[in-house]
Coordinates of C-alpha atoms in Angstrom, one line a residue:
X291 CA 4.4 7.9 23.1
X292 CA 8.1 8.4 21.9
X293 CA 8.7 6.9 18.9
X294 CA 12.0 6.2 17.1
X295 CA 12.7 5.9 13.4
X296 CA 16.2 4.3 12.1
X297 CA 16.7 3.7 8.4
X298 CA 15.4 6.6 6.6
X299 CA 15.3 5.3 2.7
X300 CA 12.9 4.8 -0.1
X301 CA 10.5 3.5 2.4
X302 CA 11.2 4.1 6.1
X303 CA 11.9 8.1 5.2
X304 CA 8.4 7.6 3.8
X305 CA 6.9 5.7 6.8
X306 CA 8.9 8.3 9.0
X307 CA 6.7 10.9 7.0
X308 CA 3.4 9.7 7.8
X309 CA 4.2 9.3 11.7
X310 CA 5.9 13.7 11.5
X311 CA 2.5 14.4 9.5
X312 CA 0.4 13.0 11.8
X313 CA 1.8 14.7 14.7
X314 CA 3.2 11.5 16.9
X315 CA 7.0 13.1 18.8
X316 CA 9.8 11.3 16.5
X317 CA 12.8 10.6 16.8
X318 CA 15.0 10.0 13.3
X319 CA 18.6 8.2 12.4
X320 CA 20.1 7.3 9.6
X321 CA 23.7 6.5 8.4
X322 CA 22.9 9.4 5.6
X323 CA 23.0 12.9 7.9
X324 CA 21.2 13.9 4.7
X325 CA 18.5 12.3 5.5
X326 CA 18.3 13.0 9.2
X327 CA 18.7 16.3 9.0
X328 CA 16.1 16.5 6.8
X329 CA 13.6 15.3 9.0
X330 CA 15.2 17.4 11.7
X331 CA 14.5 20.5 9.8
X332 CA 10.8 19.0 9.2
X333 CA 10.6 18.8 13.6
X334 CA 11.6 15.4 14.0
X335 CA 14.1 14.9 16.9
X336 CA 17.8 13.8 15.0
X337 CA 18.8 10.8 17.3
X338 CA 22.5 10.3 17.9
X339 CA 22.1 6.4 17.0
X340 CA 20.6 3.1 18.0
X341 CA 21.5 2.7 21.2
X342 CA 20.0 6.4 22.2
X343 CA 17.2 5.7 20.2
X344 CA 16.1 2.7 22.5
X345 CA 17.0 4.1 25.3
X346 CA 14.7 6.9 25.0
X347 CA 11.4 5.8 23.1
X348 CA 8.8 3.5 24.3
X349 CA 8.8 2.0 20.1
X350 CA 11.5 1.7 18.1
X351 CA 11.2 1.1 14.5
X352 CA 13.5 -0.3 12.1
X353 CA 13.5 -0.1 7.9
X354 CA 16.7 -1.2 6.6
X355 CA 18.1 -3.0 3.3
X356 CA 19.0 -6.6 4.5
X357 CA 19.3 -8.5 7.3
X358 CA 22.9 -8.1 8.0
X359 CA 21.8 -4.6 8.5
X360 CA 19.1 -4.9 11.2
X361 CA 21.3 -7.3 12.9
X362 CA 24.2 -4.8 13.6
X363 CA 21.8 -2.3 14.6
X364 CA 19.9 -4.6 17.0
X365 CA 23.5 -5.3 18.5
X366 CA 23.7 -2.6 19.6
X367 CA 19.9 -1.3 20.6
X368 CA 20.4 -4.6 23.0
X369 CA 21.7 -3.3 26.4
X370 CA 19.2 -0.4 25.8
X371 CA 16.2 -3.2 25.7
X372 CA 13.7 -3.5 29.1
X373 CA 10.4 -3.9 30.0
X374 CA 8.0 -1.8 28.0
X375 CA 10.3 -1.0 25.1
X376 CA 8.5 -2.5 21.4
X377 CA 10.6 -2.7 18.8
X378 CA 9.1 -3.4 15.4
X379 CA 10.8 -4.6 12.3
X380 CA 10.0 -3.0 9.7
X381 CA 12.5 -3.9 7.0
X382 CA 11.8 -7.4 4.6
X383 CA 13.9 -10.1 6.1
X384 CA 14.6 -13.5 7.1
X385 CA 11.8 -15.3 9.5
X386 CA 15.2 -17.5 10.9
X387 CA 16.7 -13.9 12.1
X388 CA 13.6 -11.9 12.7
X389 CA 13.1 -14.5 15.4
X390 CA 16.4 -14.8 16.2
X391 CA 16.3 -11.1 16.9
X392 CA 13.2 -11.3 18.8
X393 CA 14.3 -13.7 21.1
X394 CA 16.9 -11.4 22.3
X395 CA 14.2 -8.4 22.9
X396 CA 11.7 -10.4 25.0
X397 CA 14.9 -12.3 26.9
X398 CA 15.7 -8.5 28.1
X399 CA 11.5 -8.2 28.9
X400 CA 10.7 -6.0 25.7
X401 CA 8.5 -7.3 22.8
X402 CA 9.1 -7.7 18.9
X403 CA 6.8 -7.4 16.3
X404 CA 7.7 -8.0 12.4
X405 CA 5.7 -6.0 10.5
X406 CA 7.0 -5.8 7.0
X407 CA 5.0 -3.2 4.6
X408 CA 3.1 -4.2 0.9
X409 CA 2.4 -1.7 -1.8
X410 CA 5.1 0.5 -3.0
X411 CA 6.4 3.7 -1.9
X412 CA 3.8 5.7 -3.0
X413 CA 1.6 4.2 -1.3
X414 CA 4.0 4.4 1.8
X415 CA 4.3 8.0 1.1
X416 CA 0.6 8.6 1.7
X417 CA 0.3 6.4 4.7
X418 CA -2.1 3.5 2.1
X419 CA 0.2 0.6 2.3
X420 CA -0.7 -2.6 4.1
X421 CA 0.8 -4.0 6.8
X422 CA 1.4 -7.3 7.7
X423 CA 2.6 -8.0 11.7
X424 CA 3.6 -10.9 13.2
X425 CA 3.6 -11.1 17.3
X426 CA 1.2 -12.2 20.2
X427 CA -2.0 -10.4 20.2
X428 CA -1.7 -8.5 23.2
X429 CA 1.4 -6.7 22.0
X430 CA -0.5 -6.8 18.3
X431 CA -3.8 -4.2 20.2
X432 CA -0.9 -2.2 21.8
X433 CA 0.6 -0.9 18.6
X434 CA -2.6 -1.0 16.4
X435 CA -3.3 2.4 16.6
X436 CA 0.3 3.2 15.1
X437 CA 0.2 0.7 12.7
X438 CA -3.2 2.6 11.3
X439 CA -1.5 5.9 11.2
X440 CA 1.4 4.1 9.4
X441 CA -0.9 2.4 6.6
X442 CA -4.2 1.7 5.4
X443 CA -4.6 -2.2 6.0
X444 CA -3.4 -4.1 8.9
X445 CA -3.5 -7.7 8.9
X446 CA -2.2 -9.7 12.1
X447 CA -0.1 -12.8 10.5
X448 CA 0.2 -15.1 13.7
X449 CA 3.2 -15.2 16.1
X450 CA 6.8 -13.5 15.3
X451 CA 8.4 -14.5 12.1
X452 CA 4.8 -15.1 10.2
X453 CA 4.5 -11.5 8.9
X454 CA 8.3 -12.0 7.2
X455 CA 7.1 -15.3 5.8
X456 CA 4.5 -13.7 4.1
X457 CA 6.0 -10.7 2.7
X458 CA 8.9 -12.5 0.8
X459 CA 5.8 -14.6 -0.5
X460 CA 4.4 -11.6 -1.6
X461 CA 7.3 -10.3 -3.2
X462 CA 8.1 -12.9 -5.2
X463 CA 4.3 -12.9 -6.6
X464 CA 5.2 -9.5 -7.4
X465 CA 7.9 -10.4 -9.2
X466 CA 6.7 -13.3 -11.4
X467 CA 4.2 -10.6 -12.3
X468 CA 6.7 -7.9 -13.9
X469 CA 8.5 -10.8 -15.6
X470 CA 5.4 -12.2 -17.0
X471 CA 4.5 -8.3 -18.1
X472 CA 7.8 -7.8 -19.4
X473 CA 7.0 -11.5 -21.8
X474 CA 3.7 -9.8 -22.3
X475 CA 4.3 -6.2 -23.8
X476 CA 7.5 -6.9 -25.7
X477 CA 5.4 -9.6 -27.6
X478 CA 2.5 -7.6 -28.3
X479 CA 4.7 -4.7 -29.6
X480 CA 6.3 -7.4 -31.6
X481 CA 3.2 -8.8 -33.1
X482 CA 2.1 -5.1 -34.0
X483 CA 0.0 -3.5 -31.2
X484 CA -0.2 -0.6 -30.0
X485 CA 1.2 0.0 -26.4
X486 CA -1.1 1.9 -24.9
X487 CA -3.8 -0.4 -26.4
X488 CA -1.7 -3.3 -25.0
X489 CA -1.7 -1.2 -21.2
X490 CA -5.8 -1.0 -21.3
X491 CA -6.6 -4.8 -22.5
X492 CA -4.3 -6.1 -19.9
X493 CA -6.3 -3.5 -16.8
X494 CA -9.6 -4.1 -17.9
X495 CA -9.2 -7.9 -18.0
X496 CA -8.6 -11.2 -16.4
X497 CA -4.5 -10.4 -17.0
X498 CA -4.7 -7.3 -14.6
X499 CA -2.8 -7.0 -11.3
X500 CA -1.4 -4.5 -8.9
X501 CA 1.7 -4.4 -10.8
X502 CA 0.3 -4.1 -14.0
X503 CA -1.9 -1.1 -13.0
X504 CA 1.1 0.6 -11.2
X505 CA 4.7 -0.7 -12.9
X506 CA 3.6 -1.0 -16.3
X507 CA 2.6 2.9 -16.3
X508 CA 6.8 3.7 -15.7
X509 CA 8.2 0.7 -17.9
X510 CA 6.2 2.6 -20.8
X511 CA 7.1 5.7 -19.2
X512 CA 10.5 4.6 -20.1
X513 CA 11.5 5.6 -16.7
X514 CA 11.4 2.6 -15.1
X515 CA 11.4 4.2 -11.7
X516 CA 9.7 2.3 -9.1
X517 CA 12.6 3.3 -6.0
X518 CA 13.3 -0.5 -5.8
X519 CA 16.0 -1.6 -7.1
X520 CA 17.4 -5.1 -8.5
X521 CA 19.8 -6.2 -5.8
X522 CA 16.5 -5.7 -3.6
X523 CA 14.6 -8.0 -5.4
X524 CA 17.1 -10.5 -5.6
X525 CA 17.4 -10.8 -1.9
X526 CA 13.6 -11.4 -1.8
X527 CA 13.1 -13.7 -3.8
X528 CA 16.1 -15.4 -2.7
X529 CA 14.3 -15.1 0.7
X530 CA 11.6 -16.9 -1.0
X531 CA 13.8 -19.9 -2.3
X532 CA 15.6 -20.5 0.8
X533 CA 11.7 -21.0 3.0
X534 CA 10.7 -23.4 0.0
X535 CA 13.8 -25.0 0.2
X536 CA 13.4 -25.2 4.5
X537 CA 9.6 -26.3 3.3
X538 CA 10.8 -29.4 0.8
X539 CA 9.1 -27.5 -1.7
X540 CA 10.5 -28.5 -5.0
X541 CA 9.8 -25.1 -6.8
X542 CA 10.5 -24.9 -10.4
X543 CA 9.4 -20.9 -11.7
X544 CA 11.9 -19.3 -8.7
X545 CA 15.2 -20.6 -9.7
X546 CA 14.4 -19.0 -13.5
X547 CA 13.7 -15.9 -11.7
X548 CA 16.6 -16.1 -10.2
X549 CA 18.5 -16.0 -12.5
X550 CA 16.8 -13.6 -14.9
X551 CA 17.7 -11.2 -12.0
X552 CA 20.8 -12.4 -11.8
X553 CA 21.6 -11.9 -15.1
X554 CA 20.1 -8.1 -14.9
X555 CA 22.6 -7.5 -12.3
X556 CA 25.5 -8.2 -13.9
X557 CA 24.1 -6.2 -17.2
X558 CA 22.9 -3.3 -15.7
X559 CA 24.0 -3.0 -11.9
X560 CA 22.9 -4.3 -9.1
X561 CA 21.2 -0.7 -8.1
X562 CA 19.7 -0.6 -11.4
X563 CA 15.9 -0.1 -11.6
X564 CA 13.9 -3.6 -10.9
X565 CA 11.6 -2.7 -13.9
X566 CA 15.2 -2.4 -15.9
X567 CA 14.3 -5.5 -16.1
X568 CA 12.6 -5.5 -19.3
X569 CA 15.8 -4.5 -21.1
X570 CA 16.7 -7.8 -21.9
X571 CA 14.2 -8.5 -23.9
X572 CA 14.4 -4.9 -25.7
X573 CA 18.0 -5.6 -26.4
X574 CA 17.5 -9.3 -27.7
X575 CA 14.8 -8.0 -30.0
X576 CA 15.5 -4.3 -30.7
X577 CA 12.0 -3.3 -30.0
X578 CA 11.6 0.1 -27.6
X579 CA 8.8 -0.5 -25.3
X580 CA 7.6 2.9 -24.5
X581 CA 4.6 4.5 -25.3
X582 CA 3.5 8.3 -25.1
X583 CA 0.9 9.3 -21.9
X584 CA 2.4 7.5 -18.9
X585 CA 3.6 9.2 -15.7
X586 CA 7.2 8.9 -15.4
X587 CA 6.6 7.5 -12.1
X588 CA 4.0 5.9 -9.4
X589 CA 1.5 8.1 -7.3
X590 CA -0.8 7.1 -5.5
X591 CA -4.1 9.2 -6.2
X592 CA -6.3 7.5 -3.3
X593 CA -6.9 10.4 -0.2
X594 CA -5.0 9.7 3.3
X595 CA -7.3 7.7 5.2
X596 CA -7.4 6.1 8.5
X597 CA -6.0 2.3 8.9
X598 CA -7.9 -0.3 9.8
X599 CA -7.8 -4.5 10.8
X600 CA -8.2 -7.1 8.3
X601 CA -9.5 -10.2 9.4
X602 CA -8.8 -13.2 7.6
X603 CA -12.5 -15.1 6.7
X604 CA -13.0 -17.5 9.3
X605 CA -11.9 -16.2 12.2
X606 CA -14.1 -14.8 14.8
X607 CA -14.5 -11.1 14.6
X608 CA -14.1 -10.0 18.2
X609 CA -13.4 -6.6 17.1
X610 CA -15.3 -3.9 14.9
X611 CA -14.2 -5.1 11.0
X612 CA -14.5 -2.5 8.6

């Protein structure tokens, strides 16, 4: 099977990765001839754009910044678009356009699959991330076996657009978690503890999370790297607010977030660091929230294994579970 790769960043070039490492035939583009040369050099095939991509690989994957994006380079993948072609959407997006988009590829007899990725890019860099991917489940047992070589957990979300829905959900959990973190260790370095105390109360109690255990190592660091930046999570959890507002769902903790990020941007940049975050409250108290011992950025120490389906409890397991 063919395979094409366009949008070579943070995550896709690390998605890209796993597929060269694992030996599937790739072909790479990327605005940033950088990056596809890179992968070039590494034996991946550097495609001459979109268009060619689709036209000559059975799967074509996107992993791009925004919707706007993945809109322009569906546009033109289109006329390229038949029976047997799969194109999955990799990138975190709008349910409204990610169906949209889809419509498109199955009108021309392909099939579209969102399958949005959870758990940072070092965990994408190993091939550990989950997956989440929404389509019909015939088209869901025909790419399967990539999505395991891609990451660790695969969970089928329902029909097209379901796997979108619940990444920005996701996402925005994520986020209320740094914030809360943020709150958390400024005020217990204000109240006199020690940091690194601080860091192992919070993981070996109820307060622990993913992010804690992973972002809170670099925002000690004083790094602050995480390769995900603030404009990112704004359009995420601005994602988030426009299904609750679809929903009726009076939400009251996401328009704070907002603008918390909001106000981050226009501090520091909208490219700045997400975990920047916590400057705010470092420069309204004066208190430097760093702490000696912490990796100056994430790895992800658990071995390359292979992917496998997660069923949601419930539903009939027609399939070997792990």
């Amino acid at each position: 099977m063919r395979i094409g790769f366009i949008g070579l960043g943070n995550v896709g070039g690390k998605l890209a990765g796993s597929l060269l490492r694992n030996g599937h035939n790739l072909t790479v583009h990327d605005l940033n001839r950088e990056l596809r040369d890179g992968f070039a050099a590494r034996g991946a095939v550097a495609g001459e754009g979109p268009a060619q991509i689709m036209r000559d690989c059975e799967v074509v994957i996107t992993c791009l910044p925004s919707p706007a994006a993945s809109a322009a380079v569906m546009e033109e993948m289109l006329p390229e678009v038949g029976p047997g072609k799969i194109w999955l959407e990799m990138s975190t997006t709008d349910e409204a356009e990610i169906r949209r988009l889809g419509a498109e590829v199955v009108a021309r007899g392909g099939a579209a699959v969102d399958c949005p990725v959870s758990g940072g890019c070092h965990r994408a860099a190993t091939g550990n991330i989950s997956i989440f991917a929404g389509c019909d489940r015939a088209t869901f047992e025909r790419i399967l076996p990539l999505l395991t070589t891609l990451g660790r957990r695969v969970l089928h979300t329902g029909e097209l657009g379901s796997a979108s829905v619940l990444k920005v959900m996701t996402n925005y959990l994520a986020t209320a978690n740094l914030l809360s973190l943020c709150e958390a260790l400024v005020t217990m370095k204000a109240a006199g503890m020690d940091l690194a105390t601080t860091y192992e109360a919070i993981r070996i109690s109820s307060g622990t999370s993913f992010v804690h255990e992973t972002e809170s190592q670099v925002i000690l660091n004083g790094s602050r790297d995480i390769s995900f930046t603030m404009d990112l999570v704004m359009k995420d959890i601005g994602l988030f607010q426009t299904i609750a507002e679809r929903a009726g769902v009076p939400l009251e903790i996401s328009p704070l977030m907002i603008g918390i990020f909001r106000d981050g941007m226009a501090r520091y940049g909208a490219r700045a660091q997400s975990d920047d975050i916590i400057r705010r409250l470092e420069e309204a108290t004066g208190l430097d929230i760093t702490a000696p011992g912490f990796p100056a950025e994430m790895v992800d120490d658990e071995p390359e294994e292979p992917g496998y389906e997660v069923r949601p409890r419930g539903r009939q397991a027609d399939t070997a579970m792990r």
